Amino acid sequence: MKKTLLYSLLTFLCIACTAQVDYSNDSLRVVNAEWSIDTLEGFYLKRYHFGEGSLFCSAQNLCLIEIPAKSHRRLAFSYDTLLTEVSALAGRNNAYAAINGTFFDMDLGNPICYLRIDGNSVGENTPGKNDSVNRKYYQYASIALRSGRPALVVPDSNRLWEEGLKDSNIMTSGPMLLIDGMPTPMRDDRTFVTNRHNRTALGMKADGTTILLVADGRFKHKAEGLSLTELQRVMRWLGCIDAINLDGGGSTTMYVHDKPHDGVVNYPSDNRTFDHEGQRPVSNAILVL
């Protein structure tokens, strides 16, 4: 009886808290947060921890890299046939910073979204079980690097669409979060969208500034993680007009050269401990050179 009453009370409090979420207040909390800012050579590292209940009625930990449009820093993609930690992929390429990239097969190690690096295709869009023509939900957005600067493009449903692009460096992921300043419709029938997870995203401001964001997750009272709709809102509040979702969950990692903890500035969750030691080996990353 006591357990039933306790469960009912917790359920009521959860529903009440959710009902009281005021997104206008949340937007102000993000915009007006006293971010910890490291001014680095050609980019900024910004970090902020939102205490329990203070953002989307939850605790959140956000880290972002901001690369001004006039910066000499450029992006590149990195890939290895063997799963490798983001910090190691960054180190072997002398990168100043890095985040994890697109989705991959954890058993086989290969990307399951299209990936082209320096003109060589190293990943294909894995077809669905019952549909070998159309692409999966997380394959409906692409990053093309043009002189090291990202351009976000939206593929059509044809699974082989990227093969017609002339760009030497292309990474497909998804879904798109923002297009021309407007949020894209999100499916409400998939836990991939509705549940809170660690998230990684790339966004562009109107002035050409690039935003690389990681949101930690899977730590209920410290960093719960974001739904895709919440991630969409955060990217918009940060000033992005275009934004793409990347691989998340245990893959979510941000590396910055010469920072403590071997450069890992967020709290990767693969060791189930809220520290900087839980990197998951991944197949690919986005580098800041």
PDB file of C-alpha atoms in Angstrom:
ATOM      1  CA  MET A   1       0.000   0.000   0.000  1.00  0.00           C
ATOM      2  CA  LYS A   2       2.787   2.396   0.974  1.00  0.00           C
ATOM      3  CA  LYS A   3       4.669   1.637  -2.254  1.00  0.00           C
ATOM      4  CA  THR A   4       1.517   2.302  -4.283  1.00  0.00           C
ATOM      5  CA  LEU A   5       0.951   5.647  -2.575  1.00  0.00           C
ATOM      6  CA  LEU A   6       4.584   6.627  -3.057  1.00  0.00           C
ATOM      7  CA  TYR A   7       4.458   5.703  -6.738  1.00  0.00           C
ATOM      8  CA  SER A   8       1.249   7.710  -7.193  1.00  0.00           C
ATOM      9  CA  LEU A   9       2.806  10.727  -5.482  1.00  0.00           C
ATOM     10  CA  LEU A  10       5.942  10.578  -7.630  1.00  0.00           C
ATOM     11  CA  THR A  11       3.852  10.238 -10.769  1.00  0.00           C
ATOM     12  CA  PHE A  12       1.739  13.240  -9.769  1.00  0.00           C
ATOM     13  CA  LEU A  13       4.822  15.354  -9.047  1.00  0.00           C
ATOM     14  CA  CYS A  14       6.368  14.394 -12.374  1.00  0.00           C
ATOM     15  CA  ILE A  15       3.220  15.307 -14.297  1.00  0.00           C
ATOM     16  CA  ALA A  16       2.839  18.539 -12.339  1.00  0.00           C
ATOM     17  CA  CYS A  17       6.452  19.494 -12.999  1.00  0.00           C
ATOM     18  CA  THR A  18       6.098  18.773 -16.707  1.00  0.00           C
ATOM     19  CA  ALA A  19       2.900  20.804 -16.888  1.00  0.00           C
ATOM     20  CA  GLN A  20       4.661  23.788 -15.307  1.00  0.00           C
ATOM     21  CA  VAL A  21       7.526  23.894 -17.796  1.00  0.00           C
ATOM     22  CA  ASP A  22       7.684  27.419 -19.224  1.00  0.00           C
ATOM     23  CA  TYR A  23       9.804  27.381 -22.356  1.00  0.00           C
ATOM     24  CA  SER A  24      10.087  31.165 -22.407  1.00  0.00           C
ATOM     25  CA  ASN A  25      11.761  30.984 -19.008  1.00  0.00           C
ATOM     26  CA  ASP A  26      13.934  28.113 -20.218  1.00  0.00           C
ATOM     27  CA  SER A  27      15.061  30.154 -23.205  1.00  0.00           C
ATOM     28  CA  LEU A  28      16.075  33.002 -20.901  1.00  0.00           C
ATOM     29  CA  ARG A  29      17.985  30.574 -18.668  1.00  0.00           C
ATOM     30  CA  VAL A  30      20.021  29.385 -21.652  1.00  0.00           C
ATOM     31  CA  VAL A  31      20.594  32.843 -23.115  1.00  0.00           C
ATOM     32  CA  ASN A  32      21.389  34.525 -19.785  1.00  0.00           C
ATOM     33  CA  ALA A  33      23.360  31.679 -18.226  1.00  0.00           C
ATOM     34  CA  GLU A  34      26.733  32.716 -16.819  1.00  0.00           C
ATOM     35  CA  TRP A  35      28.622  30.379 -19.109  1.00  0.00           C
ATOM     36  CA  SER A  36      32.160  29.419 -18.230  1.00  0.00           C
ATOM     37  CA  ILE A  37      34.026  30.741 -21.300  1.00  0.00           C
ATOM     38  CA  ASP A  38      37.518  29.788 -22.401  1.00  0.00           C
ATOM     39  CA  THR A  39      38.803  32.041 -25.159  1.00  0.00           C
ATOM     40  CA  LEU A  40      41.052  29.823 -27.252  1.00  0.00           C
ATOM     41  CA  GLU A  41      42.962  30.372 -30.473  1.00  0.00           C
ATOM     42  CA  GLY A  42      40.240  30.860 -33.079  1.00  0.00           C
ATOM     43  CA  PHE A  43      37.259  29.556 -31.075  1.00  0.00           C
ATOM     44  CA  TYR A  44      35.505  29.590 -27.718  1.00  0.00           C
ATOM     45  CA  LEU A  45      34.702  26.783 -25.313  1.00  0.00           C
ATOM     46  CA  LYS A  46      31.562  27.457 -23.277  1.00  0.00           C
ATOM     47  CA  ARG A  47      30.199  25.298 -20.455  1.00  0.00           C
ATOM     48  CA  TYR A  48      27.282  25.517 -18.070  1.00  0.00           C
ATOM     49  CA  HIS A  49      25.611  23.168 -15.614  1.00  0.00           C
ATOM     50  CA  PHE A  50      21.906  23.707 -15.038  1.00  0.00           C
ATOM     51  CA  GLY A  51      21.025  22.403 -11.583  1.00  0.00           C
ATOM     52  CA  GLU A  52      18.296  19.876 -10.943  1.00  0.00           C
ATOM     53  CA  GLY A  53      14.921  21.161 -12.091  1.00  0.00           C
ATOM     54  CA  SER A  54      16.293  24.349 -13.655  1.00  0.00           C
ATOM     55  CA  LEU A  55      16.102  23.530 -17.397  1.00  0.00           C
ATOM     56  CA  PHE A  56      13.173  21.598 -18.866  1.00  0.00           C
ATOM     57  CA  CYS A  57      12.385  20.692 -15.257  1.00  0.00           C
ATOM     58  CA  SER A  58      15.621  18.706 -15.118  1.00  0.00           C
ATOM     59  CA  ALA A  59      19.367  18.922 -14.577  1.00  0.00           C
ATOM     60  CA  GLN A  60      21.424  19.487 -17.713  1.00  0.00           C
ATOM     61  CA  ASN A  61      25.104  19.871 -18.526  1.00  0.00           C
ATOM     62  CA  LEU A  62      25.920  21.621 -21.803  1.00  0.00           C
ATOM     63  CA  CYS A  63      29.278  22.169 -23.484  1.00  0.00           C
ATOM     64  CA  LEU A  64      29.694  24.012 -26.758  1.00  0.00           C
ATOM     65  CA  ILE A  65      32.416  25.113 -29.107  1.00  0.00           C
ATOM     66  CA  GLU A  66      31.766  28.361 -30.949  1.00  0.00           C
ATOM     67  CA  ILE A  67      33.821  29.060 -34.071  1.00  0.00           C
ATOM     68  CA  PRO A  68      33.348  32.603 -35.426  1.00  0.00           C
ATOM     69  CA  ALA A  69      32.818  32.976 -39.154  1.00  0.00           C
ATOM     70  CA  LYS A  70      36.126  34.828 -39.566  1.00  0.00           C
ATOM     71  CA  SER A  71      38.126  32.262 -37.608  1.00  0.00           C
ATOM     72  CA  HIS A  72      41.026  30.492 -39.307  1.00  0.00           C
ATOM     73  CA  ARG A  73      39.837  27.216 -37.789  1.00  0.00           C
ATOM     74  CA  ARG A  74      38.397  24.668 -40.181  1.00  0.00           C
ATOM     75  CA  LEU A  75      36.441  21.440 -39.757  1.00  0.00           C
ATOM     76  CA  ALA A  76      37.400  17.999 -41.017  1.00  0.00           C
ATOM     77  CA  PHE A  77      36.046  14.467 -40.693  1.00  0.00           C
ATOM     78  CA  SER A  78      38.030  11.561 -39.265  1.00  0.00           C
ATOM     79  CA  TYR A  79      37.325   7.843 -39.570  1.00  0.00           C
ATOM     80  CA  ASP A  80      38.988   4.624 -38.466  1.00  0.00           C
ATOM     81  CA  THR A  81      38.145   1.042 -39.353  1.00  0.00           C
ATOM     82  CA  LEU A  82      38.723   0.207 -35.677  1.00  0.00           C
ATOM     83  CA  LEU A  83      36.525   1.878 -33.083  1.00  0.00           C
ATOM     84  CA  THR A  84      38.577   4.654 -31.469  1.00  0.00           C
ATOM     85  CA  GLU A  85      37.920   7.244 -28.764  1.00  0.00           C
ATOM     86  CA  VAL A  86      37.254  10.804 -29.932  1.00  0.00           C
ATOM     87  CA  SER A  87      40.293  12.090 -28.044  1.00  0.00           C
ATOM     88  CA  ALA A  88      42.515   9.594 -29.878  1.00  0.00           C
ATOM     89  CA  LEU A  89      41.043  10.489 -33.283  1.00  0.00           C
ATOM     90  CA  ALA A  90      41.720  14.141 -32.460  1.00  0.00           C
ATOM     91  CA  GLY A  91      45.244  13.469 -31.253  1.00  0.00           C
ATOM     92  CA  ARG A  92      46.403  11.540 -34.304  1.00  0.00           C
ATOM     93  CA  ASN A  93      45.124  14.364 -36.548  1.00  0.00           C
ATOM     94  CA  ASN A  94      46.618  17.187 -34.437  1.00  0.00           C
ATOM     95  CA  ALA A  95      43.129  18.612 -33.946  1.00  0.00           C
ATOM     96  CA  TYR A  96      42.513  21.443 -31.489  1.00  0.00           C
ATOM     97  CA  ALA A  97      39.061  20.107 -30.671  1.00  0.00           C
ATOM     98  CA  ALA A  98      36.627  17.375 -31.717  1.00  0.00           C
ATOM     99  CA  ILE A  99      33.187  15.912 -31.182  1.00  0.00           C
ATOM    100  CA  ASN A 100      31.782  12.522 -32.115  1.00  0.00           C
ATOM    101  CA  GLY A 101      30.240  12.292 -35.577  1.00  0.00           C
ATOM    102  CA  THR A 102      27.533  10.215 -37.183  1.00  0.00           C
ATOM    103  CA  PHE A 103      25.908   6.872 -36.316  1.00  0.00           C
ATOM    104  CA  PHE A 104      27.829   3.605 -36.640  1.00  0.00           C
ATOM    105  CA  ASP A 105      27.514  -0.144 -36.116  1.00  0.00           C
ATOM    106  CA  MET A 106      28.997  -0.926 -32.705  1.00  0.00           C
ATOM    107  CA  ASP A 107      29.714  -4.537 -33.691  1.00  0.00           C
ATOM    108  CA  LEU A 108      31.117  -4.010 -37.181  1.00  0.00           C
ATOM    109  CA  GLY A 109      32.590  -0.562 -36.578  1.00  0.00           C
ATOM    110  CA  ASN A 110      31.406   0.942 -39.852  1.00  0.00           C
ATOM    111  CA  PRO A 111      29.296   4.105 -40.255  1.00  0.00           C
ATOM    112  CA  ILE A 112      25.640   3.345 -41.010  1.00  0.00           C
ATOM    113  CA  CYS A 113      25.136   6.766 -42.597  1.00  0.00           C
ATOM    114  CA  TYR A 114      26.847   8.111 -45.687  1.00  0.00           C
ATOM    115  CA  LEU A 115      30.378   9.358 -45.008  1.00  0.00           C
ATOM    116  CA  ARG A 116      32.831  10.685 -47.585  1.00  0.00           C
ATOM    117  CA  ILE A 117      36.297  11.881 -46.596  1.00  0.00           C
ATOM    118  CA  ASP A 118      38.654  13.536 -49.078  1.00  0.00           C
ATOM    119  CA  GLY A 119      36.651  12.099 -51.957  1.00  0.00           C
ATOM    120  CA  ASN A 120      36.565   8.522 -50.631  1.00  0.00           C
ATOM    121  CA  SER A 121      33.259   6.981 -49.515  1.00  0.00           C
ATOM    122  CA  VAL A 122      33.798   5.121 -46.240  1.00  0.00           C
ATOM    123  CA  GLY A 123      30.184   4.775 -45.088  1.00  0.00           C
ATOM    124  CA  GLU A 124      26.827   4.102 -46.741  1.00  0.00           C
ATOM    125  CA  ASN A 125      23.243   4.687 -45.649  1.00  0.00           C
ATOM    126  CA  THR A 126      22.197   1.361 -44.169  1.00  0.00           C
ATOM    127  CA  PRO A 127      18.760   0.397 -45.556  1.00  0.00           C
ATOM    128  CA  GLY A 128      15.807  -0.497 -43.382  1.00  0.00           C
ATOM    129  CA  LYS A 129      14.707  -4.094 -42.978  1.00  0.00           C
ATOM    130  CA  ASN A 130      11.737  -3.696 -45.271  1.00  0.00           C
ATOM    131  CA  ASP A 131      12.804  -0.749 -47.416  1.00  0.00           C
ATOM    132  CA  SER A 132      16.028  -0.744 -49.440  1.00  0.00           C
ATOM    133  CA  VAL A 133      15.145   2.457 -51.326  1.00  0.00           C
ATOM    134  CA  ASN A 134      14.242   5.113 -48.774  1.00  0.00           C
ATOM    135  CA  ARG A 135      16.489   6.256 -45.961  1.00  0.00           C
ATOM    136  CA  LYS A 136      16.106   5.869 -42.219  1.00  0.00           C
ATOM    137  CA  TYR A 137      14.872   8.692 -39.990  1.00  0.00           C
ATOM    138  CA  TYR A 138      18.381   9.589 -38.793  1.00  0.00           C
ATOM    139  CA  GLN A 139      19.722   9.776 -42.377  1.00  0.00           C
ATOM    140  CA  TYR A 140      17.742  12.835 -43.477  1.00  0.00           C
ATOM    141  CA  ALA A 141      20.410  15.519 -43.050  1.00  0.00           C
ATOM    142  CA  SER A 142      23.946  16.021 -44.316  1.00  0.00           C
ATOM    143  CA  ILE A 143      26.978  18.187 -43.610  1.00  0.00           C
ATOM    144  CA  ALA A 144      29.083  19.153 -46.606  1.00  0.00           C
ATOM    145  CA  LEU A 145      32.447  20.733 -45.831  1.00  0.00           C
ATOM    146  CA  ARG A 146      33.344  23.516 -48.254  1.00  0.00           C
ATOM    147  CA  SER A 147      36.810  24.950 -47.646  1.00  0.00           C
ATOM    148  CA  GLY A 148      36.508  23.514 -44.150  1.00  0.00           C
ATOM    149  CA  ARG A 149      33.258  25.319 -43.370  1.00  0.00           C
ATOM    150  CA  PRO A 150      30.044  23.339 -42.875  1.00  0.00           C
ATOM    151  CA  ALA A 151      27.011  23.664 -45.129  1.00  0.00           C
ATOM    152  CA  LEU A 152      23.875  21.793 -44.062  1.00  0.00           C
ATOM    153  CA  VAL A 153      21.831  20.170 -46.800  1.00  0.00           C
ATOM    154  CA  VAL A 154      18.646  18.092 -46.721  1.00  0.00           C
ATOM    155  CA  PRO A 155      18.634  14.895 -48.821  1.00  0.00           C
ATOM    156  CA  ASP A 156      15.569  13.540 -50.549  1.00  0.00           C
ATOM    157  CA  SER A 157      14.273  10.069 -49.697  1.00  0.00           C
ATOM    158  CA  ASN A 158      16.528   8.251 -52.171  1.00  0.00           C
ATOM    159  CA  ARG A 159      19.062   6.273 -50.156  1.00  0.00           C
ATOM    160  CA  LEU A 160      21.821   6.963 -52.708  1.00  0.00           C
ATOM    161  CA  TRP A 161      21.228  10.726 -52.989  1.00  0.00           C
ATOM    162  CA  GLU A 162      24.662  11.757 -51.675  1.00  0.00           C
ATOM    163  CA  GLU A 163      26.445  10.015 -54.528  1.00  0.00           C
ATOM    164  CA  GLY A 164      25.408  12.908 -56.778  1.00  0.00           C
ATOM    165  CA  LEU A 165      27.086  15.549 -54.598  1.00  0.00           C
ATOM    166  CA  LYS A 166      30.448  16.858 -55.774  1.00  0.00           C
ATOM    167  CA  ASP A 167      31.745  17.800 -52.330  1.00  0.00           C
ATOM    168  CA  SER A 168      34.837  15.882 -51.196  1.00  0.00           C
ATOM    169  CA  ASN A 169      33.705  15.685 -47.559  1.00  0.00           C
ATOM    170  CA  ILE A 170      30.132  14.734 -46.639  1.00  0.00           C
ATOM    171  CA  MET A 171      28.649  13.362 -43.425  1.00  0.00           C
ATOM    172  CA  THR A 172      25.025  12.268 -43.262  1.00  0.00           C
ATOM    173  CA  SER A 173      23.185  12.085 -39.942  1.00  0.00           C
ATOM    174  CA  GLY A 174      19.930  13.492 -38.697  1.00  0.00           C
ATOM    175  CA  PRO A 175      17.311  14.490 -38.424  1.00  0.00           C
ATOM    176  CA  MET A 176      17.617  18.181 -39.234  1.00  0.00           C
ATOM    177  CA  LEU A 177      16.659  20.223 -36.175  1.00  0.00           C
ATOM    178  CA  LEU A 178      16.373  23.681 -37.728  1.00  0.00           C
ATOM    179  CA  ILE A 179      16.065  24.929 -41.295  1.00  0.00           C
ATOM    180  CA  ASP A 180      16.229  28.676 -42.026  1.00  0.00           C
ATOM    181  CA  GLY A 181      15.484  29.451 -38.399  1.00  0.00           C
ATOM    182  CA  MET A 182      12.407  27.256 -38.163  1.00  0.00           C
ATOM    183  CA  PRO A 183      12.152  24.003 -36.186  1.00  0.00           C
ATOM    184  CA  THR A 184      11.524  20.911 -38.283  1.00  0.00           C
ATOM    185  CA  PRO A 185       8.583  18.639 -37.371  1.00  0.00           C
ATOM    186  CA  MET A 186       9.591  15.850 -34.993  1.00  0.00           C
ATOM    187  CA  ARG A 187       7.988  12.414 -34.902  1.00  0.00           C
ATOM    188  CA  ASP A 188       6.255  11.628 -31.623  1.00  0.00           C
ATOM    189  CA  ASP A 189       6.090   7.868 -32.170  1.00  0.00           C
ATOM    190  CA  ARG A 190       9.785   7.117 -31.588  1.00  0.00           C
ATOM    191  CA  THR A 191      11.645   6.981 -28.289  1.00  0.00           C
ATOM    192  CA  PHE A 192      14.729   8.104 -30.248  1.00  0.00           C
ATOM    193  CA  VAL A 193      12.948  11.460 -30.441  1.00  0.00           C
ATOM    194  CA  THR A 194      10.877  11.651 -27.272  1.00  0.00           C
ATOM    195  CA  ASN A 195      13.185  10.127 -24.650  1.00  0.00           C
ATOM    196  CA  ARG A 196      16.018  12.075 -23.072  1.00  0.00           C
ATOM    197  CA  HIS A 197      19.506  10.999 -24.073  1.00  0.00           C
ATOM    198  CA  ASN A 198      22.997  12.413 -24.361  1.00  0.00           C
ATOM    199  CA  ARG A 199      22.976  14.489 -27.565  1.00  0.00           C
ATOM    200  CA  THR A 200      25.490  15.917 -30.026  1.00  0.00           C
ATOM    201  CA  ALA A 201      24.605  18.562 -32.605  1.00  0.00           C
ATOM    202  CA  LEU A 202      26.117  20.982 -35.106  1.00  0.00           C
ATOM    203  CA  GLY A 203      24.502  24.312 -35.916  1.00  0.00           C
ATOM    204  CA  MET A 204      25.095  27.447 -37.967  1.00  0.00           C
ATOM    205  CA  LYS A 205      24.246  31.034 -37.079  1.00  0.00           C
ATOM    206  CA  ALA A 206      23.135  33.569 -39.679  1.00  0.00           C
ATOM    207  CA  ASP A 207      26.560  35.258 -39.581  1.00  0.00           C
ATOM    208  CA  GLY A 208      28.377  31.995 -40.381  1.00  0.00           C
ATOM    209  CA  THR A 209      29.378  31.129 -36.811  1.00  0.00           C
ATOM    210  CA  THR A 210      29.569  27.361 -36.218  1.00  0.00           C
ATOM    211  CA  ILE A 211      28.243  25.804 -33.002  1.00  0.00           C
ATOM    212  CA  LEU A 212      29.272  22.314 -31.865  1.00  0.00           C
ATOM    213  CA  LEU A 213      27.158  21.207 -28.893  1.00  0.00           C
ATOM    214  CA  VAL A 214      27.141  18.244 -26.547  1.00  0.00           C
ATOM    215  CA  ALA A 215      24.492  17.658 -23.875  1.00  0.00           C
ATOM    216  CA  ASP A 216      25.369  15.029 -21.296  1.00  0.00           C
ATOM    217  CA  GLY A 217      22.808  12.469 -20.218  1.00  0.00           C
ATOM    218  CA  ARG A 218      21.913   9.307 -18.296  1.00  0.00           C
ATOM    219  CA  PHE A 219      22.674  10.905 -14.933  1.00  0.00           C
ATOM    220  CA  LYS A 220      19.254  11.669 -13.500  1.00  0.00           C
ATOM    221  CA  HIS A 221      20.212  14.239 -10.865  1.00  0.00           C
ATOM    222  CA  LYS A 222      23.218  15.774 -12.658  1.00  0.00           C
ATOM    223  CA  ALA A 223      22.652  15.612 -16.411  1.00  0.00           C
ATOM    224  CA  GLU A 224      19.448  13.952 -17.555  1.00  0.00           C
ATOM    225  CA  GLY A 225      19.896  14.556 -21.286  1.00  0.00           C
ATOM    226  CA  LEU A 226      17.563  16.058 -23.874  1.00  0.00           C
ATOM    227  CA  SER A 227      14.784  14.878 -26.129  1.00  0.00           C
ATOM    228  CA  LEU A 228      15.262  15.864 -29.756  1.00  0.00           C
ATOM    229  CA  THR A 229      12.607  18.551 -29.359  1.00  0.00           C
ATOM    230  CA  GLU A 230      14.474  19.982 -26.367  1.00  0.00           C
ATOM    231  CA  LEU A 231      17.752  19.835 -28.300  1.00  0.00           C
ATOM    232  CA  GLN A 232      16.021  21.658 -31.141  1.00  0.00           C
ATOM    233  CA  ARG A 233      14.970  24.437 -28.759  1.00  0.00           C
ATOM    234  CA  VAL A 234      18.427  24.765 -27.226  1.00  0.00           C
ATOM    235  CA  MET A 235      20.085  25.117 -30.636  1.00  0.00           C
ATOM    236  CA  ARG A 236      17.574  27.792 -31.590  1.00  0.00           C
ATOM    237  CA  TRP A 237      18.096  29.670 -28.319  1.00  0.00           C
ATOM    238  CA  LEU A 238      21.840  29.618 -28.975  1.00  0.00           C
ATOM    239  CA  GLY A 239      21.168  31.552 -32.165  1.00  0.00           C
ATOM    240  CA  CYS A 240      21.381  28.805 -34.784  1.00  0.00           C
ATOM    241  CA  ILE A 241      19.265  29.058 -37.915  1.00  0.00           C
ATOM    242  CA  ASP A 242      20.292  25.627 -39.260  1.00  0.00           C
ATOM    243  CA  ALA A 243      21.136  22.634 -37.082  1.00  0.00           C
ATOM    244  CA  ILE A 244      21.638  18.888 -37.426  1.00  0.00           C
ATOM    245  CA  ASN A 245      21.444  16.076 -34.881  1.00  0.00           C
ATOM    246  CA  LEU A 246      24.466  13.775 -34.727  1.00  0.00           C
ATOM    247  CA  ASP A 247      25.053  10.463 -32.976  1.00  0.00           C
ATOM    248  CA  GLY A 248      24.359  10.707 -29.260  1.00  0.00           C
ATOM    249  CA  GLY A 249      23.926   8.441 -26.274  1.00  0.00           C
ATOM    250  CA  GLY A 250      27.153   6.929 -25.008  1.00  0.00           C
ATOM    251  CA  SER A 251      28.982   8.285 -28.056  1.00  0.00           C
ATOM    252  CA  THR A 252      28.536  11.920 -27.000  1.00  0.00           C
ATOM    253  CA  THR A 253      32.009  13.346 -26.377  1.00  0.00           C
ATOM    254  CA  MET A 254      33.759  16.711 -26.677  1.00  0.00           C
ATOM    255  CA  TYR A 255      37.539  17.012 -26.739  1.00  0.00           C
ATOM    256  CA  VAL A 256      39.597  20.214 -26.459  1.00  0.00           C
ATOM    257  CA  HIS A 257      43.390  20.178 -26.700  1.00  0.00           C
ATOM    258  CA  ASP A 258      45.385  20.827 -23.508  1.00  0.00           C
ATOM    259  CA  LYS A 259      42.350  20.658 -21.236  1.00  0.00           C
ATOM    260  CA  PRO A 260      42.445  18.401 -18.134  1.00  0.00           C
ATOM    261  CA  HIS A 261      41.253  14.796 -18.239  1.00  0.00           C
ATOM    262  CA  ASP A 262      43.101  14.149 -21.524  1.00  0.00           C
ATOM    263  CA  GLY A 263      41.074  16.916 -23.134  1.00  0.00           C
ATOM    264  CA  VAL A 264      37.616  15.447 -22.438  1.00  0.00           C
ATOM    265  CA  VAL A 265      35.541  18.405 -21.252  1.00  0.00           C
ATOM    266  CA  ASN A 266      32.103  16.786 -20.934  1.00  0.00           C
ATOM    267  CA  TYR A 267      30.890  13.733 -19.003  1.00  0.00           C
ATOM    268  CA  PRO A 268      30.677  10.746 -21.379  1.00  0.00           C
ATOM    269  CA  SER A 269      28.417   8.083 -19.905  1.00  0.00           C
ATOM    270  CA  ASP A 270      29.779   4.743 -21.094  1.00  0.00           C
ATOM    271  CA  ASN A 271      31.327   3.959 -17.699  1.00  0.00           C
ATOM    272  CA  ARG A 272      28.064   4.911 -15.937  1.00  0.00           C
ATOM    273  CA  THR A 273      29.944   7.363 -13.736  1.00  0.00           C
ATOM    274  CA  PHE A 274      29.647  11.147 -13.776  1.00  0.00           C
ATOM    275  CA  ASP A 275      33.273  11.820 -14.600  1.00  0.00           C
ATOM    276  CA  HIS A 276      35.400  12.405 -17.701  1.00  0.00           C
ATOM    277  CA  GLU A 277      36.547   8.809 -18.116  1.00  0.00           C
ATOM    278  CA  GLY A 278      33.565   7.249 -19.902  1.00  0.00           C
ATOM    279  CA  GLN A 279      34.456   7.736 -23.580  1.00  0.00           C
ATOM    280  CA  ARG A 280      32.927   5.226 -25.973  1.00  0.00           C
ATOM    281  CA  PRO A 281      35.131   4.184 -28.911  1.00  0.00           C
ATOM    282  CA  VAL A 282      33.483   5.471 -32.097  1.00  0.00           C
ATOM    283  CA  SER A 283      34.080   5.079 -35.810  1.00  0.00           C
ATOM    284  CA  ASN A 284      34.207   8.746 -36.792  1.00  0.00           C
ATOM    285  CA  ALA A 285      34.466  12.298 -35.490  1.00  0.00           C
ATOM    286  CA  ILE A 286      34.275  15.944 -36.500  1.00  0.00           C
ATOM    287  CA  LEU A 287      37.581  17.701 -35.964  1.00  0.00           C
ATOM    288  CA  VAL A 288      38.473  21.358 -35.456  1.00  0.00           C
ATOM    289  CA  LEU A 289      41.835  21.949 -37.181  1.00  0.00           C
TER     290      LEU A 289
END
